[in-house]
C-alpha cells in the first residue's frame, strides 16, 4: 500500500496546469484523489507526477446562469449536496451523492475528478447523462464544450484529450412538471454501483411524457443513455405497464460487465429492474 | 460465589479511552532508532517451481541494506512449525519454509525479503527482484484435489491428503438401515478471511551485545510465540521477550506462527539492527490464514416422528498450501466432537480428509470448527422438519437433550456441563412473537412478498480444556492458564494474566473479579498482559477461554493472597486465623467488628515484615496455574427474520433475536458487545463474505473493495437476551461468550432465507446467499 515515487505539482492557474500537463506526459491530475490514490497505493497506477488542481482559484463553486446551473470541476461532493440552488433545481444530485462513498470521500472527492476518471461503476456519469449536462474543457488550443452524450467513450476513458482539463459542468434547469430519480444496487463491499439507473421525466399538461432521459452506470464498461427506453415513454402516460414495457428495453444493445459478485446476465436483469424503478419514481415525482 | 457489587455490573471498558483516542500501544506505534524496514516479495503464481531468483538489482538500490532468498536462510531458520499433530490420522506435515526454496504453492507465498532504510525503498526494491518461475498447474478445490491426476503439491503427500481423521461413535450403520427417514446432502461451508482491524506485523530487535531478542508483534498468545520462535531461531527461550500489549483483533488469525515474525527475528539477528515488518491489507488477505472451507457430505437418519437416530459426515477440509500451526485440529476435533449439537443423537460417524491445495493456509477463525458443525446440523434439522412437515421449532424441541440429563455425555464423548435448551427456545419464540410472525408470513406470501423465519439452536464448547485432553488430541501444548496476583505495599494490586486480550475487555472484567474478591476499588487493580518478561508462561486468548480458564486462574491466585493476608491480619489482631472474617476489604475479629485491619494495612505489614506470623514469609504475591476439569458449553437460540426481494434476490433483515446462555455474566455490556460482533460476523458469512479463487488460484476477493465485511447499515437491529444456567466447572459459573454469536447466526440467517424461498420449492441453497445466487434459484423454479 505504498505508491512508487512521483513528483507533485500544485499550479495556481489553469494555464499553468495545462503547461505542466504538456511537459509531463506521464502525469495525472489530482482533484480529490479518492480513486487515484488508492490505485497508486496498490501500484495499479504509477504516474510520474501528480498535478494538484484543487487549489486553482475559480475552478470550484456553483453558480446560477439563468437557464443553467454551472458547477466548477473541483467542487466537492459535499458542496454540491449542500447547495440550496441544487437542492431546489436538481434534487437528483443530492439524492445520488448521498449514496456515494462515505463522509470522508464526499468531503474531499470532487465532481470533476469523478467524471473525468470515468469509473464504470461511479454514480454521477448516469446522472449527468440523464440531466443532459455539458462539459467545458480547456487545453493548449483553448476552450471547448463537450456534450455529455459524447463524453464517456470507454472504460476509464472520456473525450478529454491528455492535455485537456475539465473545468466546468453546466446543467440545464429542468422544465416544469419534471421528476428525477436515481436508483442504485450497490456492491456490498465497495459501495459502488453494480447497476445504477438515473431517470429524468417531464410530463405535459395531459399527463403524458413529453421528454425522458434515462441512463445506466455500473452495468457496462461505461455509462450509457437508454434511448429505446426513452422513446418508449415519450407520448405515453407513465402507467405501470408502460414503464414495464419501456424498462424491458433498457438492456438492449448493451455490453455488460461480469465479476465475482454479479455476472453479465444478472447485470442485464438488474438494469431492467432498476431502470423501471427509477422511471417509476421520477414519473411519480413529476406528477407532484 | 456470592454475587457482589462488580460481578454482573456493566462497568465501562477501562481500555477504551486510550484506544478510542489513538493512544494505544500497538506494534506499529513502537519506534526504535536505527530500525530497518522489511518487505516480502510474494509469488504471483499459485503453483510454480522457482527456477532463479535474481536480487542483484534490488541489492544495488540506494537505501537497500540486504536482500534474502529462501536459500540464504535455510540454515538460519527452521521451517514454520505445525503444533497440532492429530493422532491416528496418517498425518503428514510437509516442510513449510518462511521463504520458499524450491516451489511456491499459493499466491502470496514469500520468496524473498528486502530490508531497507524505509518502507518506500523496500517496496520499490521488491519490484526490482526478478524471479523466474516455471508455472505448474494449480488446484484450488479440495475435493478435486484428492482425485487421481490432480496436480500434486508435494511428492510425499499422495493425492494431496495430509490426513484422514475418523471418529466413529455409536452404530450409525444400523441406525441408517433402520431409519424411517433418510436425508443426504452435500453442503458447502465456504472460505472466509478473518479481517482483523489491525493487520499483522512485528518489530524484532536483536541485541548482539547481550544476545537478547525483543519482539513486539501482533499475537494472541505471546508465550506460545516465544516458544515457537525459540524453536525456529535456536535462540534460547530465556533470551527472547515477546511483547503484544495492544492487539487490534485477531479472531484466531493471530494464533499461528508465521513467516513474517520469523524472518524479522532471524534478519535482526543477522544484521544486528531492529527490523520492522507490517502487512498491507492486501498482504493480510493473501498471507494471513483464512478460515472454514469445508465440503461436507451428510447423511441423517431419523424416525417419522422426527427423532434423529444418527448422523454421518464425510468432510473435505481445505487446509491451503501448508499446515498452519493449529490447522489439523480445527476441522477435526473442534468440528467432529460437536456434531451432536443440542440434540441427543446416539450415533455419529465422522471422516475428515485434510487436503492441501494451492490456496492461502487455513486455521482457526472465530468459532473454529464449531460453526462448520453447527451450520451443518441446523441446516439438516430444517431439512428434516421440511421433509416431515413439522415446524422447525418443534423438531428441535423434540431432539433436545432434556434439562434433567445434565451433565450429559454425548455420543462423541463430550460431557456437557449444564443446560436448559428449551428455555432459550421458549424465550426466543416469545421475543420474536412467533405465531404472529407465521401469520404475517402467510399474508405477505399472498401479496407476492417472501418473508422467512430461521432458527439456530446451538451448543458450543468454550474454555478448551483440560490439558490431558489436549494431549490426547495431539495438541502440542497445555490448555491451562496462569495468573499472578501481586499486592503492592500500598495495597494496590497488579494482576499478571497469561490470557492476552485483543479486544475482549479483560482489563475490565478481570479487574471486576479481583476487586470483588479483595473488597477494594476497581481503580486499585491493574491488569497486565502481553509481555513474556512480566508474566508467567500463559496460553493466551482464543476459543472463548479467557474468562473460564484465565479468569479462574486469577480468582484462585487472588484467593491464595486472601489466605495469606488473613494469617497476617490474625497475627496483627492477635487472634487465630479462624477467628478472622474478611468483608468489604476489612479483616476483623468475629464478634468484634471494631477490631479490624484494612486490606491496605495488611498489605503494608506484609512488606514491612516487622512482625509476621510464624512460618509466613514477607510479601504478598501469589501465582496459580489453573487446569480446568472440563470445558464449558454455552448454548442458545437465535431467530432471524428476513425478506427476499424475488425480483433482485436481495435480502433485507426484519428482525434478529438472540437468546444466549453463557452462564453467569461478569459484565453484561461486554457480553452484549461480543454477541453483537459475533452475529455480525456470522450473518456476514451467510450473505456477504466469501473468499473466491479462480481456477488458477488467484484470490478474486483480495481487497475490501471486493470482500464484503458488513457495515452497520447492512445489519438488522439485534434483540439480545439471556437465560442463566451456571456451569459447575469454575467458581464463577461463567461459560464464555466470545464465539456464540458467530456460531449461532450463520445457520439462523441461512434458514430464514431458505424459509422465505420455500414457496418456490427451494429447500436448500449453499451459502453465501448472494443476490445473484438467490435470483438464479428463483428464476430456475419460475422457469
PDB file of C-alpha atoms in Angstrom, chain A residues 1-6 38 41-44 46 119 184-192 259-267 269-270 272-274 277, chain B residues 119-120 123-125 127 280-282 645-650 687-688 690 692 700-701 703-711 714 770-772 775-776 779:
ATOM      1  CA  UNK A   1       0.000   0.000   0.000  1.00  0.00           C
ATOM      2  CA  UNK A   2       2.923   2.312  -0.687  1.00  0.00           C
ATOM      3  CA  UNK A   3       2.982   4.113  -4.047  1.00  0.00           C
ATOM      4  CA  UNK A   4       6.136   4.394  -6.091  1.00  0.00           C
ATOM      5  CA  UNK A   5       7.961   7.709  -6.348  1.00  0.00           C
ATOM      6  CA  UNK A   6       6.233  10.629  -8.074  1.00  0.00           C
ATOM      7  CA  UNK A  38      -5.943   4.004  -3.798  1.00  0.00           C
ATOM      8  CA  UNK A  41      -1.175   2.604  -3.319  1.00  0.00           C
ATOM      9  CA  UNK A  42      -1.939  -0.721  -4.941  1.00  0.00           C
ATOM     10  CA  UNK A  43       0.574   0.221  -7.650  1.00  0.00           C
ATOM     11  CA  UNK A  44      -2.118  -0.330 -10.279  1.00  0.00           C
ATOM     12  CA  UNK A  46       2.188   4.710 -11.155  1.00  0.00           C
ATOM     13  CA  UNK A 119     -15.019   4.745 -13.321  1.00  0.00           C
ATOM     14  CA  UNK A 184     -28.810   2.038  -7.180  1.00  0.00           C
ATOM     15  CA  UNK A 185     -27.930  -1.574  -6.497  1.00  0.00           C
ATOM     16  CA  UNK A 186     -24.715  -1.172  -4.537  1.00  0.00           C
ATOM     17  CA  UNK A 187     -21.927  -3.699  -4.265  1.00  0.00           C
ATOM     18  CA  UNK A 188     -21.947  -4.624  -0.561  1.00  0.00           C
ATOM     19  CA  UNK A 189     -18.138  -4.473  -0.368  1.00  0.00           C
ATOM     20  CA  UNK A 190     -17.219  -1.354  -2.310  1.00  0.00           C
ATOM     21  CA  UNK A 191     -20.486   0.555  -2.248  1.00  0.00           C
ATOM     22  CA  UNK A 192     -20.034   1.186  -5.978  1.00  0.00           C
ATOM     23  CA  UNK A 259     -17.302 -10.169 -12.000  1.00  0.00           C
ATOM     24  CA  UNK A 260     -17.258 -12.381  -8.943  1.00  0.00           C
ATOM     25  CA  UNK A 261     -20.244 -10.567  -7.446  1.00  0.00           C
ATOM     26  CA  UNK A 262     -22.529 -10.231 -10.471  1.00  0.00           C
ATOM     27  CA  UNK A 263     -22.488 -11.941 -13.882  1.00  0.00           C
ATOM     28  CA  UNK A 264     -23.347 -10.161 -17.116  1.00  0.00           C
ATOM     29  CA  UNK A 265     -26.696 -11.935 -17.260  1.00  0.00           C
ATOM     30  CA  UNK A 266     -27.589 -10.761 -13.770  1.00  0.00           C
ATOM     31  CA  UNK A 267     -26.458  -7.210 -14.521  1.00  0.00           C
ATOM     32  CA  UNK A 269     -31.614  -8.232 -15.426  1.00  0.00           C
ATOM     33  CA  UNK A 270     -30.795  -5.652 -12.756  1.00  0.00           C
ATOM     34  CA  UNK A 272     -34.168  -3.652 -16.478  1.00  0.00           C
ATOM     35  CA  UNK A 273     -35.361  -3.742 -12.874  1.00  0.00           C
ATOM     36  CA  UNK A 274     -33.571  -0.581 -11.718  1.00  0.00           C
ATOM     37  CA  UNK A 277     -37.770   1.656 -10.560  1.00  0.00           C
TER      38      UNK A 277
ATOM     39  CA  UNK B 119       9.245   1.233   3.577  1.00  0.00           C
ATOM     40  CA  UNK B 120       9.098   3.131   0.302  1.00  0.00           C
ATOM     41  CA  UNK B 123       8.568  -1.690  -1.671  1.00  0.00           C
ATOM     42  CA  UNK B 124      10.379  -0.250  -4.712  1.00  0.00           C
ATOM     43  CA  UNK B 125      13.114  -2.859  -4.323  1.00  0.00           C
ATOM     44  CA  UNK B 127       9.735  -4.635  -7.952  1.00  0.00           C
ATOM     45  CA  UNK B 280      -0.625  -4.174   3.919  1.00  0.00           C
ATOM     46  CA  UNK B 281      -4.309  -5.099   3.844  1.00  0.00           C
ATOM     47  CA  UNK B 282      -3.740  -6.869   0.556  1.00  0.00           C
ATOM     48  CA  UNK B 645     -36.908  -9.376  -2.989  1.00  0.00           C
ATOM     49  CA  UNK B 646     -37.662 -12.064  -5.556  1.00  0.00           C
ATOM     50  CA  UNK B 647     -37.058  -9.615  -8.422  1.00  0.00           C
ATOM     51  CA  UNK B 648     -33.422  -8.980  -7.489  1.00  0.00           C
ATOM     52  CA  UNK B 649     -32.532 -11.663  -4.953  1.00  0.00           C
ATOM     53  CA  UNK B 650     -31.665  -9.021  -2.403  1.00  0.00           C
ATOM     54  CA  UNK B 687     -24.988 -13.351   2.921  1.00  0.00           C
ATOM     55  CA  UNK B 688     -21.942 -11.105   2.392  1.00  0.00           C
ATOM     56  CA  UNK B 690     -16.735 -15.156   0.810  1.00  0.00           C
ATOM     57  CA  UNK B 692     -13.302 -16.567  -4.025  1.00  0.00           C
ATOM     58  CA  UNK B 700     -10.575 -12.640  -6.552  1.00  0.00           C
ATOM     59  CA  UNK B 701     -11.659 -11.019  -3.307  1.00  0.00           C
ATOM     60  CA  UNK B 703      -9.287  -6.216  -1.163  1.00  0.00           C
ATOM     61  CA  UNK B 704     -12.015  -4.655   0.944  1.00  0.00           C
ATOM     62  CA  UNK B 705     -13.470  -3.370  -2.340  1.00  0.00           C
ATOM     63  CA  UNK B 706     -14.375  -6.962  -3.173  1.00  0.00           C
ATOM     64  CA  UNK B 707     -14.689  -8.718   0.178  1.00  0.00           C
ATOM     65  CA  UNK B 708     -17.839  -7.503   1.885  1.00  0.00           C
ATOM     66  CA  UNK B 709     -17.182  -7.011   5.578  1.00  0.00           C
ATOM     67  CA  UNK B 710     -20.553  -5.686   6.725  1.00  0.00           C
ATOM     68  CA  UNK B 711     -21.121  -2.100   7.734  1.00  0.00           C
ATOM     69  CA  UNK B 714     -26.088  -3.720   6.361  1.00  0.00           C
ATOM     70  CA  UNK B 770     -25.697 -13.570  -2.518  1.00  0.00           C
ATOM     71  CA  UNK B 771     -28.395 -11.755  -4.504  1.00  0.00           C
ATOM     72  CA  UNK B 772     -27.424 -13.404  -7.770  1.00  0.00           C
ATOM     73  CA  UNK B 775     -32.179 -14.686  -8.079  1.00  0.00           C
ATOM     74  CA  UNK B 776     -30.913 -17.600 -10.181  1.00  0.00           C
ATOM     75  CA  UNK B 779     -35.520 -17.939 -11.933  1.00  0.00           C
TER      76      UNK B 779
END
